[in-house]
Coordinates of N, CA and C in Angstrom, one line a residue:
M9 N 68.4 -55.0 -41.8 CA 69.1 -53.7 -41.9 C 70.1 -53.6 -40.7
F10 N 71.3 -53.3 -41.0 CA 72.3 -53.1 -39.9 C 72.0 -51.9 -39.1
S11 N 72.3 -52.0 -37.8 CA 72.2 -50.8 -36.9 C 73.3 -49.9 -37.2
I12 N 73.3 -48.6 -36.7 CA 74.4 -47.7 -36.9 C 75.6 -48.2 -36.3
F13 N 75.6 -48.8 -35.1 CA 76.8 -49.4 -34.5 C 77.4 -50.5 -35.3
E14 N 76.6 -51.4 -35.9 CA 77.1 -52.4 -36.7 C 77.8 -51.9 -38.0
M15 N 77.2 -50.8 -38.6 CA 77.8 -50.2 -39.8 C 79.2 -49.6 -39.4
V16 N 79.2 -49.0 -38.2 CA 80.5 -48.4 -37.8 C 81.6 -49.5 -37.6
T17 N 81.2 -50.6 -36.9 CA 82.2 -51.6 -36.6 C 82.7 -52.3 -37.8
R18 N 81.8 -52.6 -38.8 CA 82.2 -53.2 -40.0 C 83.1 -52.3 -40.9
N19 N 82.8 -51.0 -40.9 CA 83.7 -50.1 -41.6 C 85.1 -50.1 -41.0
V20 N 85.1 -50.1 -39.6 CA 86.4 -50.0 -39.0 C 87.2 -51.3 -39.3
V21 N 86.6 -52.5 -39.3 CA 87.3 -53.7 -39.6 C 87.8 -53.7 -41.1
H22 N 86.9 -53.2 -42.0 CA 87.2 -53.1 -43.4 C 88.5 -52.2 -43.6
E23 N 88.6 -51.1 -42.9 CA 89.7 -50.2 -43.0 C 91.0 -50.8 -42.4
L24 N 90.9 -51.4 -41.2 CA 92.1 -51.8 -40.5 C 92.6 -53.2 -40.8
N25 N 91.6 -54.1 -41.2 CA 92.0 -55.5 -41.2 C 91.2 -56.3 -42.2
W26 N 91.1 -55.7 -43.4 CA 90.2 -56.4 -44.4 C 90.7 -57.8 -44.7
Q27 N 89.8 -58.8 -44.7 CA 90.2 -60.2 -44.9 C 91.1 -60.7 -43.8
G28 N 91.1 -60.1 -42.7 CA 91.9 -60.6 -41.6 C 91.1 -61.3 -40.5
N29 N 91.6 -61.4 -39.3 CA 90.9 -62.1 -38.2 C 90.4 -61.2 -37.2
L30 N 90.3 -59.9 -37.5 CA 89.7 -58.9 -36.6 C 88.2 -59.0 -36.7
I31 N 87.5 -59.2 -35.6 CA 86.0 -59.5 -35.6 C 85.3 -58.2 -35.2
P32 N 84.3 -57.8 -36.1 CA 83.5 -56.6 -35.7 C 82.5 -56.9 -34.6
H33 N 82.4 -56.0 -33.7 CA 81.4 -56.2 -32.6 C 80.0 -55.9 -33.1
D34 N 79.0 -56.6 -32.7 CA 77.7 -56.3 -33.2 C 76.7 -55.8 -32.2
S35 N 77.1 -55.5 -30.9 CA 76.2 -55.1 -29.9 C 76.8 -54.0 -29.1
L36 N 76.1 -52.8 -29.2 CA 76.6 -51.6 -28.4 C 76.4 -51.9 -26.9
I37 N 75.4 -52.5 -26.5 CA 75.1 -52.7 -25.1 C 76.2 -53.6 -24.4
D38 N 76.8 -54.5 -25.2 CA 77.9 -55.4 -24.7 C 79.3 -54.9 -25.0
S39 N 79.4 -53.7 -25.5 CA 80.7 -53.3 -26.1 C 81.7 -53.0 -24.9
D40 N 81.3 -52.9 -23.7 CA 82.2 -52.8 -22.6 C 82.6 -54.1 -21.9
R41 N 82.1 -55.2 -22.5 CA 82.4 -56.5 -21.9 C 83.3 -57.4 -22.8
F42 N 84.0 -56.8 -23.8 CA 84.9 -57.5 -24.6 C 86.3 -56.9 -24.6
H43 N 86.7 -56.4 -23.5 CA 88.0 -55.9 -23.4 C 89.0 -57.0 -23.3
C44 N 90.3 -56.7 -23.4 CA 91.3 -57.8 -23.3 C 91.2 -58.5 -22.0
C45 N 91.5 -59.8 -22.1 CA 91.4 -60.8 -21.0 C 89.9 -61.3 -20.7
S46 N 88.9 -60.7 -21.4 CA 87.6 -61.2 -21.2 C 87.5 -62.6 -21.9
L47 N 86.6 -63.4 -21.3 CA 86.4 -64.8 -21.8 C 85.1 -64.8 -22.5
V48 N 85.0 -65.4 -23.7 CA 83.8 -65.5 -24.5 C 83.6 -66.9 -25.1
C49 N 82.4 -67.2 -25.5 CA 82.1 -68.4 -26.1 C 81.7 -68.2 -27.6
K50 N 81.9 -69.1 -28.4 CA 81.5 -69.0 -29.8 C 80.2 -69.8 -30.1
R51 N 79.3 -69.1 -30.7 CA 78.0 -69.7 -31.1 C 77.9 -69.7 -32.6
K52 N 77.8 -70.9 -33.2 CA 77.7 -71.1 -34.6 C 76.3 -70.8 -35.1
C53 N 76.1 -70.2 -36.2 CA 74.8 -69.9 -36.8 C 74.4 -71.1 -37.6
S54 N 73.1 -71.4 -37.6 CA 72.5 -72.5 -38.3 C 72.6 -72.3 -39.8
L55 N 72.7 -71.1 -40.3 CA 72.7 -70.7 -41.7 C 74.2 -70.7 -42.1
P56 N 74.6 -71.4 -43.1 CA 76.0 -71.5 -43.5 C 76.7 -70.2 -43.9
F57 N 75.9 -69.2 -44.4 CA 76.5 -68.0 -44.9 C 76.7 -66.9 -43.8
F58 N 76.3 -67.2 -42.6 CA 76.5 -66.3 -41.5 C 77.6 -66.7 -40.6
K59 N 78.5 -65.7 -40.2 CA 79.6 -66.0 -39.4 C 79.2 -66.3 -38.0
P60 N 80.0 -67.1 -37.2 CA 79.6 -67.4 -35.8 C 79.7 -66.1 -35.0
Q61 N 78.9 -66.1 -33.9 CA 78.9 -65.0 -33.0 C 79.7 -65.3 -31.7
Y62 N 80.2 -64.3 -31.1 CA 80.9 -64.5 -29.8 C 80.0 -63.9 -28.7
V63 N 79.8 -64.7 -27.6 CA 79.0 -64.3 -26.5 C 79.8 -64.1 -25.3
E64 N 79.6 -63.0 -24.6 CA 80.3 -62.7 -23.4 C 79.8 -63.6 -22.3
T65 N 80.8 -64.0 -21.4 CA 80.5 -64.8 -20.2 C 80.4 -64.0 -18.9
G66 N 81.0 -62.8 -19.0 CA 81.1 -62.0 -17.7 C 82.3 -62.4 -16.9
L67 N 83.1 -63.3 -17.4 CA 84.3 -63.7 -16.7 C 85.6 -63.2 -17.5
T68 N 86.6 -63.0 -16.7 CA 88.0 -62.7 -17.3 C 88.9 -63.8 -16.9
V69 N 90.0 -63.9 -17.6 CA 91.0 -65.0 -17.2 C 91.5 -64.8 -15.8
D70 N 91.5 -63.6 -15.3 CA 92.0 -63.3 -13.9 C 91.1 -63.9 -12.9
D71 N 89.8 -64.1 -13.3 CA 88.8 -64.8 -12.3 C 89.2 -66.2 -12.1
L72 N 90.0 -66.8 -13.0 CA 90.3 -68.2 -12.9 C 91.7 -68.5 -12.3
L73 N 92.5 -67.5 -12.2 CA 93.9 -67.7 -11.9 C 94.3 -67.2 -10.5
E74 N 95.2 -67.9 -9.8 CA 95.7 -67.4 -8.5 C 96.6 -66.2 -8.8
A75 N 96.6 -65.3 -7.8 CA 97.4 -64.1 -7.9 C 97.8 -63.7 -6.5
S76 N 99.0 -63.2 -6.3 CA 99.5 -62.8 -5.0 C 99.0 -61.4 -4.6
D77 N 98.8 -60.6 -5.6 CA 98.2 -59.2 -5.3 C 97.6 -58.7 -6.6
E78 N 97.1 -57.5 -6.6 CA 96.4 -56.9 -7.7 C 97.3 -56.7 -8.9
Q79 N 98.6 -56.5 -8.7 CA 99.6 -56.3 -9.7 C 100.0 -57.7 -10.4
D80 N 99.7 -58.8 -9.7 CA 100.0 -60.1 -10.3 C 98.9 -60.7 -11.0
R81 N 98.4 -59.9 -12.1 CA 97.3 -60.3 -12.9 C 97.6 -60.1 -14.3
V82 N 97.0 -61.0 -15.2 CA 97.2 -60.9 -16.6 C 96.8 -59.5 -17.2
S83 N 95.8 -59.0 -16.6 CA 95.2 -57.7 -17.1 C 96.2 -56.6 -17.0
T84 N 97.2 -56.7 -16.1 CA 98.3 -55.7 -16.0 C 99.2 -55.7 -17.2
E85 N 99.1 -56.7 -18.0 CA 100.0 -56.9 -19.2 C 99.3 -56.4 -20.4
V86 N 98.1 -55.7 -20.3 CA 97.5 -55.1 -21.4 C 98.1 -53.8 -21.8
K87 N 98.6 -53.6 -23.0 CA 99.3 -52.4 -23.4 C 98.5 -51.7 -24.5
E88 N 98.5 -50.4 -24.5 CA 98.0 -49.6 -25.7 C 99.0 -49.7 -26.8
K89 N 98.6 -50.1 -28.0 CA 99.5 -50.4 -29.0 C 99.6 -49.2 -30.0
K90 N 98.5 -48.8 -30.6 CA 98.5 -47.8 -31.7 C 97.2 -47.0 -31.6
N91 N 97.3 -45.8 -32.2 CA 96.2 -44.9 -32.3 C 95.9 -44.7 -33.8
Y92 N 94.6 -44.6 -34.1 CA 94.2 -44.4 -35.5 C 93.1 -43.3 -35.6
R93 N 92.9 -42.8 -36.7 CA 91.8 -41.9 -37.0 C 91.1 -42.3 -38.3
I94 N 89.8 -42.4 -38.3 CA 89.1 -42.8 -39.5 C 88.0 -41.8 -39.7
D95 N 88.0 -41.2 -40.9 CA 86.9 -40.3 -41.4 C 86.0 -41.1 -42.3
D96 N 84.8 -41.1 -42.0 CA 83.8 -41.9 -42.9 C 82.7 -41.0 -43.3
N97 N 82.7 -40.7 -44.6 CA 81.6 -39.8 -45.2 C 81.0 -40.5 -46.4
V98 N 79.7 -40.8 -46.3 CA 79.0 -41.5 -47.4 C 77.8 -40.7 -47.8
D99 N 77.6 -40.6 -49.1 CA 76.5 -39.8 -49.7 C 76.1 -40.6 -51.0
I100 N 74.9 -41.2 -50.9 CA 74.5 -42.1 -52.1 C 73.1 -41.6 -52.5
K101 N 72.9 -41.4 -53.8 CA 71.6 -41.0 -54.3 C 71.3 -41.9 -55.6
M102 N 70.0 -42.3 -55.7 CA 69.6 -43.1 -56.8 C 68.2 -42.6 -57.3
N103 N 68.1 -42.6 -58.6 CA 66.8 -42.3 -59.3 C 66.5 -43.3 -60.3
I104 N 65.2 -43.9 -60.3 CA 64.8 -44.9 -61.3 C 63.5 -44.5 -61.8
T105 N 63.4 -44.5 -63.2 CA 62.1 -44.2 -63.8 C 61.8 -45.3 -64.8
L106 N 60.6 -45.8 -64.8 CA 60.1 -46.9 -65.6 C 59.0 -46.4 -66.5
N107 N 59.2 -46.5 -67.8 CA 58.2 -46.1 -68.8 C 58.1 -47.3 -69.8
V108 N 57.1 -48.1 -69.6 CA 56.9 -49.3 -70.4 C 55.6 -49.0 -71.2
P109 N 55.6 -49.2 -72.5 CA 54.4 -49.0 -73.3 C 53.2 -49.9 -72.8
Q110 N 52.0 -49.2 -72.7 CA 50.8 -49.9 -72.3 C 50.9 -50.3 -70.8
M111 N 51.8 -49.8 -70.1 CA 51.9 -50.1 -68.6 C 52.0 -48.8 -67.8
P112 N 51.5 -48.8 -66.6 CA 51.6 -47.6 -65.7 C 53.1 -47.2 -65.5
S113 N 53.4 -46.0 -65.5 CA 54.7 -45.5 -65.3 C 55.0 -45.3 -63.8
A114 N 56.3 -45.4 -63.5 CA 56.7 -45.3 -62.1 C 58.0 -44.6 -62.0
H115 N 58.2 -44.0 -60.9 CA 59.5 -43.3 -60.6 C 59.8 -43.5 -59.1
G116 N 61.1 -43.8 -58.9 CA 61.5 -44.0 -57.5 C 62.9 -43.3 -57.2
E117 N 63.1 -42.9 -56.0 CA 64.3 -42.3 -55.7 C 64.7 -42.6 -54.2
A118 N 66.0 -42.7 -54.0 CA 66.5 -43.0 -52.7 C 67.8 -42.3 -52.4
A119 N 68.0 -41.9 -51.2 CA 69.2 -41.2 -50.8 C 69.6 -41.7 -49.4
F120 N 71.0 -41.8 -49.2 CA 71.5 -42.2 -47.9 C 72.8 -41.4 -47.6
S121 N 72.9 -40.9 -46.4 CA 74.1 -40.2 -46.1 C 74.5 -40.4 -44.6
T122 N 75.8 -40.5 -44.4 CA 76.3 -40.5 -43.0 C 77.7 -39.9 -43.0
A123 N 78.0 -39.3 -41.8 CA 79.3 -38.7 -41.7 C 79.8 -38.8 -40.3
C124 N 81.0 -39.2 -40.1 CA 81.6 -39.4 -38.7 C 83.1 -39.4 -38.8
S125 N 83.7 -39.1 -37.7 CA 85.2 -39.1 -37.6 C 85.5 -39.8 -36.3
F126 N 86.3 -40.8 -36.3 CA 86.6 -41.6 -35.1 C 88.1 -41.5 -34.8
K127 N 88.4 -41.4 -33.5 CA 89.7 -41.5 -33.0 C 89.7 -42.8 -32.2
L128 N 90.6 -43.8 -32.7 CA 90.6 -45.1 -32.2 C 91.9 -45.4 -31.5
K129 N 91.9 -46.4 -30.6 CA 93.1 -46.9 -29.9 C 93.0 -48.4 -30.0
S130 N 94.2 -49.0 -30.1 CA 94.3 -50.5 -30.1 C 95.0 -50.9 -28.8
C131 N 94.4 -51.9 -28.2 CA 95.0 -52.5 -26.9 C 95.3 -54.0 -27.2
K132 N 96.3 -54.5 -26.5 CA 96.8 -55.9 -26.8 C 97.5 -56.4 -25.5
I133 N 97.2 -57.7 -25.3 CA 97.9 -58.4 -24.2 C 99.3 -58.6 -24.7
S134 N 100.3 -58.3 -23.9 CA 101.7 -58.4 -24.3 C 102.1 -59.9 -24.5
K135 N 103.2 -60.1 -25.2 CA 103.7 -61.5 -25.4 C 104.0 -62.1 -24.1
E136 N 104.6 -61.3 -23.1 CA 104.9 -61.8 -21.8 C 103.7 -62.2 -21.0
G137 N 102.6 -61.4 -21.2 CA 101.4 -61.7 -20.5 C 100.8 -63.0 -21.0
K138 N 100.8 -63.3 -22.3 CA 100.2 -64.5 -22.9 C 101.1 -65.7 -22.5
E139 N 102.4 -65.5 -22.5 CA 103.3 -66.6 -22.1 C 103.2 -67.0 -20.6
S140 N 102.8 -66.0 -19.8 CA 102.8 -66.2 -18.4 C 101.6 -67.1 -18.0
L141 N 100.6 -67.3 -18.8 CA 99.5 -68.1 -18.5 C 99.9 -69.5 -18.0
S142 N 100.8 -70.2 -18.8 CA 101.2 -71.5 -18.5 C 101.9 -71.7 -17.1
H143 N 102.3 -70.5 -16.6 CA 103.0 -70.6 -15.3 C 102.2 -70.1 -14.1
R144 N 100.9 -69.8 -14.4 CA 100.0 -69.4 -13.4 C 99.0 -70.5 -13.0
K145 N 98.8 -70.8 -11.8 CA 98.0 -71.9 -11.4 C 96.5 -71.5 -11.3
L146 N 95.7 -72.4 -11.7 CA 94.2 -72.2 -11.6 C 93.8 -72.2 -10.2
K147 N 92.8 -71.4 -9.8 CA 92.2 -71.5 -8.5 C 91.6 -72.8 -8.2
K148 N 91.6 -73.3 -7.0 CA 90.9 -74.5 -6.6 C 89.4 -74.4 -6.7
N149 N 88.9 -73.3 -6.3 CA 87.4 -73.0 -6.4 C 87.2 -72.1 -7.6
Q150 N 86.5 -72.6 -8.6 CA 86.3 -71.8 -9.8 C 84.8 -71.4 -9.8
P151 N 84.5 -70.3 -10.5 CA 83.1 -69.8 -10.7 C 82.2 -70.9 -11.2
S152 N 81.0 -70.9 -10.8 CA 80.1 -72.0 -11.2 C 79.8 -72.0 -12.7
L153 N 79.8 -70.8 -13.3 CA 79.7 -70.7 -14.8 C 80.8 -71.5 -15.5
F154 N 82.0 -71.2 -15.0 CA 83.2 -71.9 -15.6 C 83.0 -73.4 -15.5
E155 N 82.6 -73.9 -14.3 CA 82.4 -75.3 -14.1 C 81.4 -75.9 -15.0
A156 N 80.3 -75.1 -15.2 CA 79.2 -75.6 -16.1 C 79.7 -75.6 -17.6
L157 N 80.5 -74.7 -18.0 CA 81.0 -74.6 -19.4 C 82.0 -75.8 -19.6
K158 N 82.8 -76.1 -18.6 CA 83.7 -77.2 -18.7 C 83.0 -78.5 -18.8
K159 N 82.0 -78.7 -18.0 CA 81.2 -79.9 -18.0 C 80.5 -80.1 -19.3
A160 N 80.1 -79.0 -19.9 CA 79.4 -79.1 -21.3 C 80.4 -79.2 -22.4
G161 N 81.7 -79.1 -22.1 CA 82.7 -79.2 -23.2 C 82.7 -78.0 -24.1
E162 N 82.3 -76.8 -23.6 CA 82.3 -75.6 -24.4 C 83.7 -75.1 -24.5
N163 N 84.0 -74.5 -25.7 CA 85.3 -73.9 -25.9 C 85.2 -72.5 -25.3
L164 N 86.3 -72.1 -24.7 CA 86.5 -70.7 -24.1 C 87.6 -70.0 -24.9
Y165 N 87.2 -68.8 -25.3 CA 88.2 -67.9 -26.0 C 88.5 -66.7 -25.2
M166 N 89.8 -66.3 -25.2 CA 90.2 -65.1 -24.5 C 90.4 -63.9 -25.5
V167 N 89.8 -62.8 -25.2 CA 90.1 -61.6 -26.1 C 91.5 -61.1 -25.8
I168 N 92.3 -61.1 -26.9 CA 93.7 -60.8 -26.8 C 94.1 -59.4 -27.4
E169 N 93.1 -58.9 -28.2 CA 93.4 -57.6 -28.8 C 92.1 -56.9 -29.0
T170 N 92.0 -55.6 -28.9 CA 90.8 -54.8 -29.1 C 91.1 -53.5 -29.9
V171 N 90.1 -53.1 -30.6 CA 90.1 -51.7 -31.2 C 89.0 -51.0 -30.5
E172 N 89.3 -49.9 -29.8 CA 88.3 -49.2 -29.0 C 88.2 -47.7 -29.4
L173 N 87.1 -47.1 -29.1 CA 86.8 -45.7 -29.4 C 87.5 -44.9 -28.3
A174 N 88.4 -44.0 -28.7 CA 89.2 -43.2 -27.7 C 88.4 -42.1 -27.2
E175 N 87.4 -41.6 -27.9 CA 86.6 -40.5 -27.5 C 85.1 -40.8 -27.8
E176 N 84.2 -40.3 -27.0 CA 82.8 -40.4 -27.3 C 82.5 -39.8 -28.7
E177 N 81.6 -40.5 -29.5 CA 81.3 -40.0 -30.8 C 79.8 -40.2 -31.1
K178 N 79.2 -39.2 -31.6 CA 77.8 -39.3 -32.1 C 77.8 -39.5 -33.6
V179 N 77.1 -40.5 -34.0 CA 77.0 -40.9 -35.4 C 75.6 -40.7 -35.9
E180 N 75.4 -40.0 -37.0 CA 74.1 -39.7 -37.5 C 74.0 -40.3 -38.9
S181 N 72.8 -40.8 -39.2 CA 72.6 -41.3 -40.6 C 71.2 -40.8 -41.0
R182 N 71.1 -40.5 -42.3 CA 69.8 -40.1 -42.9 C 69.6 -40.8 -44.2
Y183 N 68.3 -41.2 -44.3 CA 67.9 -41.8 -45.6 C 66.5 -41.4 -46.0
L184 N 66.4 -41.3 -47.3 CA 65.1 -40.9 -47.9 C 64.7 -41.9 -49.0
V185 N 63.5 -42.4 -48.9 CA 63.0 -43.3 -49.9 C 61.6 -42.8 -50.4
G186 N 61.4 -42.7 -51.7 CA 60.1 -42.1 -52.1 C 59.9 -42.4 -53.6
G187 N 58.8 -42.0 -54.1 CA 58.5 -42.2 -55.5 C 57.0 -42.0 -55.8
W188 N 56.7 -42.2 -57.0 CA 55.3 -42.1 -57.4 C 54.9 -43.1 -58.5
F189 N 53.6 -43.4 -58.5 CA 53.1 -44.4 -59.4 C 52.0 -43.8 -60.2
Q190 N 52.1 -43.8 -61.5 CA 51.1 -43.2 -62.4 C 50.2 -44.3 -63.0
S191 N 48.9 -44.2 -62.7 CA 48.0 -45.2 -63.4 C 46.9 -44.4 -64.1
L192 N 46.0 -45.1 -64.6 CA 44.9 -44.5 -65.4 C 44.0 -43.7 -64.5
I193 N 43.9 -44.0 -63.2 CA 43.0 -43.3 -62.3 C 43.7 -42.2 -61.5
G194 N 45.0 -42.0 -61.7 CA 45.6 -40.9 -61.0 C 47.1 -41.3 -60.6
K195 N 47.7 -40.4 -59.9 CA 49.1 -40.6 -59.4 C 49.1 -40.8 -57.9
I196 N 49.9 -41.8 -57.5 CA 50.1 -42.1 -56.1 C 51.5 -41.7 -55.7
K197 N 51.7 -40.9 -54.7 CA 53.0 -40.5 -54.2 C 53.3 -41.0 -52.8
G198 N 54.5 -41.3 -52.5 CA 54.9 -41.7 -51.1 C 56.3 -41.4 -50.8
Y199 N 56.6 -40.9 -49.7 CA 58.0 -40.6 -49.3 C 58.2 -41.0 -47.8
R200 N 59.4 -41.4 -47.5 CA 59.8 -41.7 -46.1 C 61.2 -41.1 -45.9
N201 N 61.2 -40.2 -44.9 CA 62.5 -39.5 -44.5 C 62.9 -39.9 -43.1
V202 N 64.0 -40.6 -42.9 CA 64.4 -41.1 -41.6 C 65.7 -40.5 -41.2
N203 N 65.8 -40.0 -40.0 CA 67.0 -39.5 -39.4 C 67.3 -40.3 -38.1
R204 N 68.5 -40.9 -38.0 CA 68.8 -41.7 -36.9 C 70.2 -41.3 -36.3
A205 N 70.3 -41.4 -35.0 CA 71.6 -41.1 -34.4 C 71.9 -41.9 -33.2
V206 N 73.1 -42.2 -32.9 CA 73.5 -43.0 -31.7 C 74.8 -42.4 -31.2
T207 N 74.9 -42.3 -29.9 CA 76.2 -41.9 -29.3 C 76.9 -43.1 -28.7
I208 N 78.1 -43.3 -29.2 CA 78.9 -44.4 -28.8 C 79.9 -43.9 -27.7
P209 N 79.9 -44.5 -26.5 CA 80.8 -44.0 -25.4 C 82.2 -44.3 -25.7
S210 N 83.1 -43.5 -25.1 CA 84.5 -43.8 -25.2 C 84.9 -45.1 -24.6
E211 N 85.9 -45.7 -25.1 CA 86.4 -47.1 -24.7 C 85.4 -48.2 -25.0
S212 N 84.4 -47.9 -25.8 CA 83.6 -49.0 -26.4 C 84.4 -49.8 -27.3
V213 N 84.3 -51.1 -27.2 CA 85.1 -52.0 -28.1 C 84.3 -52.2 -29.4
L214 N 85.0 -51.8 -30.5 CA 84.4 -51.9 -31.8 C 84.8 -53.2 -32.6
A215 N 85.9 -53.7 -32.3 CA 86.4 -54.9 -32.9 C 87.4 -55.6 -32.0
F216 N 87.6 -56.9 -32.2 CA 88.5 -57.7 -31.3 C 89.0 -58.9 -31.9
R217 N 90.1 -59.4 -31.3 CA 90.7 -60.7 -31.7 C 90.6 -61.6 -30.6
V218 N 90.5 -62.9 -30.8 CA 90.4 -63.9 -29.8 C 91.4 -65.1 -30.0
K219 N 91.7 -65.8 -29.0 CA 92.5 -67.0 -29.1 C 91.8 -68.1 -28.2
L220 N 91.8 -69.3 -28.6 CA 91.3 -70.4 -27.9 C 92.2 -70.7 -26.7
L221 N 91.5 -70.8 -25.5 CA 92.3 -71.2 -24.3 C 92.2 -72.8 -24.1
V222 N 93.3 -73.4 -23.7 CA 93.3 -74.8 -23.5 C 93.7 -75.0 -22.0
F223 N 92.9 -75.9 -21.3 CA 93.1 -76.1 -19.9 C 93.6 -77.5 -19.6
N224 N 94.4 -77.6 -18.5 CA 94.7 -78.9 -17.9 C 94.3 -78.8 -16.5
E225 N 94.8 -79.7 -15.7 CA 94.4 -79.8 -14.3 C 94.9 -78.6 -13.5
E226 N 96.0 -78.0 -13.9 CA 96.7 -77.0 -13.0 C 96.7 -75.6 -13.6
C227 N 96.7 -75.5 -15.0 CA 96.9 -74.2 -15.6 C 96.1 -74.1 -16.9
C228 N 96.3 -73.1 -17.7 CA 95.8 -72.9 -19.0 C 96.8 -72.2 -19.9
K229 N 96.6 -72.3 -21.2 CA 97.6 -71.6 -22.1 C 96.8 -71.2 -23.4
I230 N 97.5 -70.4 -24.2 CA 97.0 -70.1 -25.5 C 97.1 -71.3 -26.4
S231 N 96.1 -71.6 -27.2 CA 96.1 -72.8 -28.0 C 97.2 -72.8 -29.0
D232 N 97.7 -74.0 -29.3 CA 98.6 -74.3 -30.5 C 97.7 -74.5 -31.7
P233 N 98.3 -74.5 -32.9 CA 97.5 -74.7 -34.1 C 96.7 -76.0 -34.1
N234 N 97.2 -77.0 -33.5 CA 96.6 -78.3 -33.5 C 95.5 -78.5 -32.4
D235 N 95.4 -77.5 -31.5 CA 94.4 -77.6 -30.4 C 93.0 -77.2 -31.0
K236 N 92.0 -78.0 -30.7 CA 90.7 -77.8 -31.1 C 89.7 -77.6 -30.0
K237 N 90.0 -78.1 -28.8 CA 89.1 -78.1 -27.6 C 89.8 -77.4 -26.4
S238 N 89.0 -76.7 -25.6 CA 89.5 -76.1 -24.4 C 89.7 -77.1 -23.3
F239 N 88.8 -78.1 -23.3 CA 88.8 -79.1 -22.2 C 89.0 -80.5 -22.7
P240 N 90.1 -81.2 -22.4 CA 90.2 -82.6 -22.7 C 89.0 -83.4 -22.1
L241 N 88.8 -84.5 -22.7 CA 87.6 -85.4 -22.3 C 87.8 -85.8 -20.8
D242 N 89.0 -86.0 -20.4 CA 89.2 -86.5 -19.0 C 88.9 -85.4 -18.0
L243 N 89.1 -84.1 -18.3 CA 88.7 -83.1 -17.5 C 87.2 -82.9 -17.4
Q244 N 86.5 -83.1 -18.5 CA 85.0 -83.1 -18.5 C 84.5 -84.2 -17.7
T245 N 85.1 -85.4 -17.7 CA 84.6 -86.6 -17.0 C 84.8 -86.3 -15.5
E246 N 85.9 -85.7 -15.1 CA 86.1 -85.4 -13.7 C 85.1 -84.5 -13.1
T247 N 84.7 -83.5 -14.0 CA 83.7 -82.5 -13.5 C 82.3 -83.2 -13.4
G248 N 82.0 -84.1 -14.4 CA 80.7 -84.8 -14.3 C 80.7 -85.7 -13.1

């Protein structure tokens, strides 16, 4: 069963970018670690019908690049692009009754409801910011995690666009499941009523887009269509 946060992010992606490359976030606790310029790794699932997951590294592209001052950073090229509002109200009810001759009768019912209204903002690294990567030099001393990822030949992806919550929002969901079973010895009843709620902080990332980063000895760039790896084999060999 999806968490409330997962239901929210999937609904947002469905409304804004159905069948596109916008990725719904699946972790509220990590929702502040997927902002633009963050570096993430992709983990494939062993089951073919599950999509791969993106795992935060705690690094940003600015951690890897030389800069003359705080204003000479890729993160300064992140621009707020658009604002959206989504109202999501769901109310579902079902009733099922089974009456089969010479068999015990049964009745079941279920109800689900949720209501929320989101004010969203979209942030994106500018075209100039992405193009500037190839002109920025890599630091000589890189974080140990980056060196370990390079040695392992892991692909690194940069978050280039996000959809974020502009204001804090409390989301509530309610569901009821119940029914009864009639047999020769009597009637058995059972009901379960569950109310859940979660408060999502403002600026939480609900969905994001990524691009593969490709590195050489001096700099990095956004991948071209033919690029499949972040680190060429010769760079991995040097690290080893």
